[in-house]
Amino acid sequence: GESVGLHLPTLSVQEGDNSIINCAYSNSASDYFIWYKQESGKGPQFIIDIRSNMDKRQGQRVTVLLNKTVKHLSLQIAATQPGDSAVYFCAENTGNQFYFGTGTSLTVIP
Amino acid sequence: KAGVTQTPRYLIKTRGQQVTLSCSPISGHRSVSWYQQTPGQGLQFLFEYFSETQRNKGNFPGRFSGRQFSNSRSEMNVSTLELGDSALYLCASSLTRGGNEQYFGPGTRLTVT
């Protein structure tokens, strides 16, 4: 079966610092990836996506890096704010369905 | 444009009962996928509907079923509820099938007692 895993279940960062959340995926055929943010009591919120023909994509304060050689995905959040505290999921898609990791809980320390 | 809406937001049911959950996708989106989320398990895919047809199904028993209407709204049904069915049920919509941006609703929190 598919396997999308996260290196760290929890991450604490100081407000203003940069955060890096990592994700490993197992299917080399996956060609589309999404990062989601989920706050307590809410559904996952789309943050940024990337296709396999790219290795980097930037959004507002967020950057996603894709390393297909080692099947690794990361989400970088610049100048982390208290509002960034949430669980972050990566998801991979082979064109058929999405597979999700279990999530990394990010806590921002004021 | 309104986001994905799900009703009800909370449900408490007894073992053996059945339940129907509803999802209205973003206007114009034709694909609706359902997921179950439990602590420690992450998001597990239930099924996807597109153009009123189930296109893909996850590894869940037949007690879990769904349908999609011509306006793309979708319902999922769980029959003969078990304690282990307690979870957050999420639906997500996307414009088309396959690898495309997928947006989630707030979920329905189901508790089975």
PDB file of N, CA, C and O in Angstrom, chain A residues 62-97:
ATOM      1  N   VAL A  62       5.480  30.701   2.573  1.00  0.00           N
ATOM      2  CA  VAL A  62       5.707  29.258   2.525  1.00  0.00           C
ATOM      3  C   VAL A  62       6.421  28.860   1.246  1.00  0.00           C
ATOM      4  O   VAL A  62       6.222  29.471   0.202  1.00  0.00           O
ATOM      5  N   THR A  63       7.253  27.829   1.394  1.00  0.00           N
ATOM      6  CA  THR A  63       7.963  27.257   0.265  1.00  0.00           C
ATOM      7  C   THR A  63       7.883  25.748   0.378  1.00  0.00           C
ATOM      8  O   THR A  63       8.081  25.199   1.471  1.00  0.00           O
ATOM      9  N   VAL A  64       7.596  25.090  -0.721  1.00  0.00           N
ATOM     10  CA  VAL A  64       7.606  23.631  -0.724  1.00  0.00           C
ATOM     11  C   VAL A  64       8.773  23.181  -1.605  1.00  0.00           C
ATOM     12  O   VAL A  64       8.992  23.721  -2.692  1.00  0.00           O
ATOM     13  N   LEU A  65       9.528  22.232  -1.083  1.00  0.00           N
ATOM     14  CA  LEU A  65      10.649  21.654  -1.817  1.00  0.00           C
ATOM     15  C   LEU A  65      10.372  20.175  -2.058  1.00  0.00           C
ATOM     16  O   LEU A  65       9.910  19.470  -1.152  1.00  0.00           O
ATOM     17  N   LEU A  66      10.643  19.745  -3.260  1.00  0.00           N
ATOM     18  CA  LEU A  66      10.430  18.351  -3.618  1.00  0.00           C
ATOM     19  C   LEU A  66      11.737  17.746  -4.098  1.00  0.00           C
ATOM     20  O   LEU A  66      12.362  18.253  -5.027  1.00  0.00           O
ATOM     21  N   ASN A  67      12.146  16.665  -3.457  1.00  0.00           N
ATOM     22  CA  ASN A  67      13.343  15.935  -3.876  1.00  0.00           C
ATOM     23  C   ASN A  67      12.900  14.542  -4.306  1.00  0.00           C
ATOM     24  O   ASN A  67      12.678  13.658  -3.471  1.00  0.00           O
ATOM     25  N   LYS A  68      12.765  14.358  -5.601  1.00  0.00           N
ATOM     26  CA  LYS A  68      12.236  13.088  -6.113  1.00  0.00           C
ATOM     27  C   LYS A  68      13.255  11.964  -5.977  1.00  0.00           C
ATOM     28  O   LYS A  68      12.883  10.795  -5.915  1.00  0.00           O
ATOM     29  N   THR A  69      14.526  12.317  -5.920  1.00  0.00           N
ATOM     30  CA  THR A  69      15.565  11.294  -5.812  1.00  0.00           C
ATOM     31  C   THR A  69      15.418  10.492  -4.529  1.00  0.00           C
ATOM     32  O   THR A  69      15.547   9.263  -4.534  1.00  0.00           O
ATOM     33  N   VAL A  70      15.153  11.223  -3.443  1.00  0.00           N
ATOM     34  CA  VAL A  70      15.001  10.543  -2.149  1.00  0.00           C
ATOM     35  C   VAL A  70      13.550  10.511  -1.686  1.00  0.00           C
ATOM     36  O   VAL A  70      13.264  10.141  -0.548  1.00  0.00           O
ATOM     37  N   LYS A  71      12.635  10.906  -2.559  1.00  0.00           N
ATOM     38  CA  LYS A  71      11.206  10.904  -2.251  1.00  0.00           C
ATOM     39  C   LYS A  71      10.919  11.658  -0.964  1.00  0.00           C
ATOM     40  O   LYS A  71      10.372  11.102   0.008  1.00  0.00           O
ATOM     41  N   HIS A  72      11.309  12.904  -0.973  1.00  0.00           N
ATOM     42  CA  HIS A  72      11.189  13.734   0.212  1.00  0.00           C
ATOM     43  C   HIS A  72      10.553  15.073  -0.148  1.00  0.00           C
ATOM     44  O   HIS A  72      10.851  15.673  -1.177  1.00  0.00           O
ATOM     45  N   LEU A  73       9.674  15.499   0.728  1.00  0.00           N
ATOM     46  CA  LEU A  73       8.947  16.747   0.548  1.00  0.00           C
ATOM     47  C   LEU A  73       9.124  17.570   1.822  1.00  0.00           C
ATOM     48  O   LEU A  73       9.111  17.012   2.926  1.00  0.00           O
ATOM     49  N   SER A  74       9.304  18.867   1.678  1.00  0.00           N
ATOM     50  CA  SER A  74       9.375  19.693   2.883  1.00  0.00           C
ATOM     51  C   SER A  74       8.568  20.962   2.699  1.00  0.00           C
ATOM     52  O   SER A  74       8.365  21.443   1.580  1.00  0.00           O
ATOM     53  N   LEU A  75       8.118  21.478   3.819  1.00  0.00           N
ATOM     54  CA  LEU A  75       7.379  22.742   3.862  1.00  0.00           C
ATOM     55  C   LEU A  75       8.171  23.693   4.733  1.00  0.00           C
ATOM     56  O   LEU A  75       8.457  23.373   5.898  1.00  0.00           O
ATOM     57  N   GLN A  76       8.529  24.817   4.179  1.00  0.00           N
ATOM     58  CA  GLN A  76       9.231  25.833   4.942  1.00  0.00           C
ATOM     59  C   GLN A  76       8.295  27.010   5.170  1.00  0.00           C
ATOM     60  O   GLN A  76       7.683  27.510   4.227  1.00  0.00           O
ATOM     61  N   ILE A  77       8.207  27.419   6.426  1.00  0.00           N
ATOM     62  CA  ILE A  77       7.387  28.574   6.796  1.00  0.00           C
ATOM     63  C   ILE A  77       8.338  29.654   7.294  1.00  0.00           C
ATOM     64  O   ILE A  77       9.077  29.432   8.262  1.00  0.00           O
ATOM     65  N   ALA A  78       8.310  30.782   6.648  1.00  0.00           N
ATOM     66  CA  ALA A  78       9.189  31.880   7.039  1.00  0.00           C
ATOM     67  C   ALA A  78       8.535  32.728   8.131  1.00  0.00           C
ATOM     68  O   ALA A  78       7.319  32.898   8.163  1.00  0.00           O
ATOM     69  N   ALA A  79       9.379  33.218   9.034  1.00  0.00           N
ATOM     70  CA  ALA A  79       8.909  34.129  10.097  1.00  0.00           C
ATOM     71  C   ALA A  79       7.649  33.575  10.753  1.00  0.00           C
ATOM     72  O   ALA A  79       6.578  34.208  10.717  1.00  0.00           O
ATOM     73  N   THR A  80       7.770  32.412  11.339  1.00  0.00           N
ATOM     74  CA  THR A  80       6.621  31.701  11.908  1.00  0.00           C
ATOM     75  C   THR A  80       5.890  32.559  12.938  1.00  0.00           C
ATOM     76  O   THR A  80       6.507  33.206  13.787  1.00  0.00           O
ATOM     77  N   GLN A  81       4.581  32.518  12.845  1.00  0.00           N
ATOM     78  CA  GLN A  81       3.721  33.321  13.719  1.00  0.00           C
ATOM     79  C   GLN A  81       2.866  32.402  14.597  1.00  0.00           C
ATOM     80  O   GLN A  81       2.647  31.246  14.249  1.00  0.00           O
ATOM     81  N   PRO A  82       2.343  32.921  15.709  1.00  0.00           N
ATOM     82  CA  PRO A  82       1.487  32.087  16.574  1.00  0.00           C
ATOM     83  C   PRO A  82       0.318  31.463  15.825  1.00  0.00           C
ATOM     84  O   PRO A  82      -0.086  30.335  16.118  1.00  0.00           O
ATOM     85  N   GLY A  83      -0.200  32.148  14.842  1.00  0.00           N
ATOM     86  CA  GLY A  83      -1.310  31.624  14.046  1.00  0.00           C
ATOM     87  C   GLY A  83      -0.925  30.449  13.171  1.00  0.00           C
ATOM     88  O   GLY A  83      -1.794  29.795  12.589  1.00  0.00           O
ATOM     89  N   ASP A  84       0.360  30.176  13.076  1.00  0.00           N
ATOM     90  CA  ASP A  84       0.817  29.019  12.298  1.00  0.00           C
ATOM     91  C   ASP A  84       0.759  27.729  13.110  1.00  0.00           C
ATOM     92  O   ASP A  84       0.947  26.642  12.560  1.00  0.00           O
ATOM     93  N   SER A  85       0.503  27.833  14.389  1.00  0.00           N
ATOM     94  CA  SER A  85       0.396  26.642  15.234  1.00  0.00           C
ATOM     95  C   SER A  85      -0.770  25.788  14.753  1.00  0.00           C
ATOM     96  O   SER A  85      -1.912  26.247  14.697  1.00  0.00           O
ATOM     97  N   ALA A  86      -0.464  24.558  14.393  1.00  0.00           N
ATOM     98  CA  ALA A  86      -1.471  23.655  13.823  1.00  0.00           C
ATOM     99  C   ALA A  86      -0.794  22.322  13.519  1.00  0.00           C
ATOM    100  O   ALA A  86       0.401  22.159  13.752  1.00  0.00           O
ATOM    101  N   VAL A  87      -1.569  21.397  13.000  1.00  0.00           N
ATOM    102  CA  VAL A  87      -1.013  20.148  12.478  1.00  0.00           C
ATOM    103  C   VAL A  87      -0.887  20.293  10.969  1.00  0.00           C
ATOM    104  O   VAL A  87      -1.808  20.767  10.302  1.00  0.00           O
ATOM    105  N   TYR A  88       0.249  19.893  10.440  1.00  0.00           N
ATOM    106  CA  TYR A  88       0.516  19.998   9.016  1.00  0.00           C
ATOM    107  C   TYR A  88       0.613  18.603   8.412  1.00  0.00           C
ATOM    108  O   TYR A  88       1.321  17.729   8.927  1.00  0.00           O
ATOM    109  N   PHE A  89      -0.112  18.404   7.312  1.00  0.00           N
ATOM    110  CA  PHE A  89      -0.111  17.126   6.608  1.00  0.00           C
ATOM    111  C   PHE A  89       0.457  17.308   5.214  1.00  0.00           C
ATOM    112  O   PHE A  89       0.185  18.301   4.553  1.00  0.00           O
ATOM    113  N   CYS A  90       1.182  16.291   4.767  1.00  0.00           N
ATOM    114  CA  CYS A  90       1.502  16.243   3.357  1.00  0.00           C
ATOM    115  C   CYS A  90       0.614  15.172   2.726  1.00  0.00           C
ATOM    116  O   CYS A  90       0.164  14.242   3.403  1.00  0.00           O
ATOM    117  N   ALA A  91       0.349  15.328   1.456  1.00  0.00           N
ATOM    118  CA  ALA A  91      -0.459  14.360   0.727  1.00  0.00           C
ATOM    119  C   ALA A  91       0.153  14.141  -0.642  1.00  0.00           C
ATOM    120  O   ALA A  91       0.652  15.081  -1.262  1.00  0.00           O
ATOM    121  N   GLU A  92       0.145  12.893  -1.087  1.00  0.00           N
ATOM    122  CA  GLU A  92       0.662  12.573  -2.414  1.00  0.00           C
ATOM    123  C   GLU A  92      -0.459  11.991  -3.255  1.00  0.00           C
ATOM    124  O   GLU A  92      -1.403  11.393  -2.733  1.00  0.00           O
ATOM    125  N   ASN A  93      -0.334  12.178  -4.539  1.00  0.00           N
ATOM    126  CA  ASN A  93      -1.359  11.693  -5.459  1.00  0.00           C
ATOM    127  C   ASN A  93      -0.686  11.074  -6.678  1.00  0.00           C
ATOM    128  O   ASN A  93       0.228  11.653  -7.258  1.00  0.00           O
ATOM    129  N   THR A  94      -1.177   9.907  -7.033  1.00  0.00           N
ATOM    130  CA  THR A  94      -0.631   9.217  -8.200  1.00  0.00           C
ATOM    131  C   THR A  94      -1.511   9.439  -9.426  1.00  0.00           C
ATOM    132  O   THR A  94      -1.303   8.812 -10.448  1.00  0.00           O
ATOM    133  N   GLY A  95      -2.507  10.307  -9.275  1.00  0.00           N
ATOM    134  CA  GLY A  95      -3.469  10.525 -10.342  1.00  0.00           C
ATOM    135  C   GLY A  95      -4.755   9.791 -10.064  1.00  0.00           C
ATOM    136  O   GLY A  95      -5.747   9.971 -10.759  1.00  0.00           O
ATOM    137  N   ASN A  96      -4.737   8.980  -8.998  1.00  0.00           N
ATOM    138  CA  ASN A  96      -5.887   8.159  -8.666  1.00  0.00           C
ATOM    139  C   ASN A  96      -6.552   8.628  -7.374  1.00  0.00           C
ATOM    140  O   ASN A  96      -7.735   8.888  -7.331  1.00  0.00           O
ATOM    141  N   GLN A  97      -5.772   8.688  -6.310  1.00  0.00           N
ATOM    142  CA  GLN A  97      -6.303   9.177  -5.048  1.00  0.00           C
ATOM    143  C   GLN A  97      -5.163   9.761  -4.225  1.00  0.00           C
ATOM    144  O   GLN A  97      -3.993   9.560  -4.519  1.00  0.00           O
TER     145      GLN A  97
END
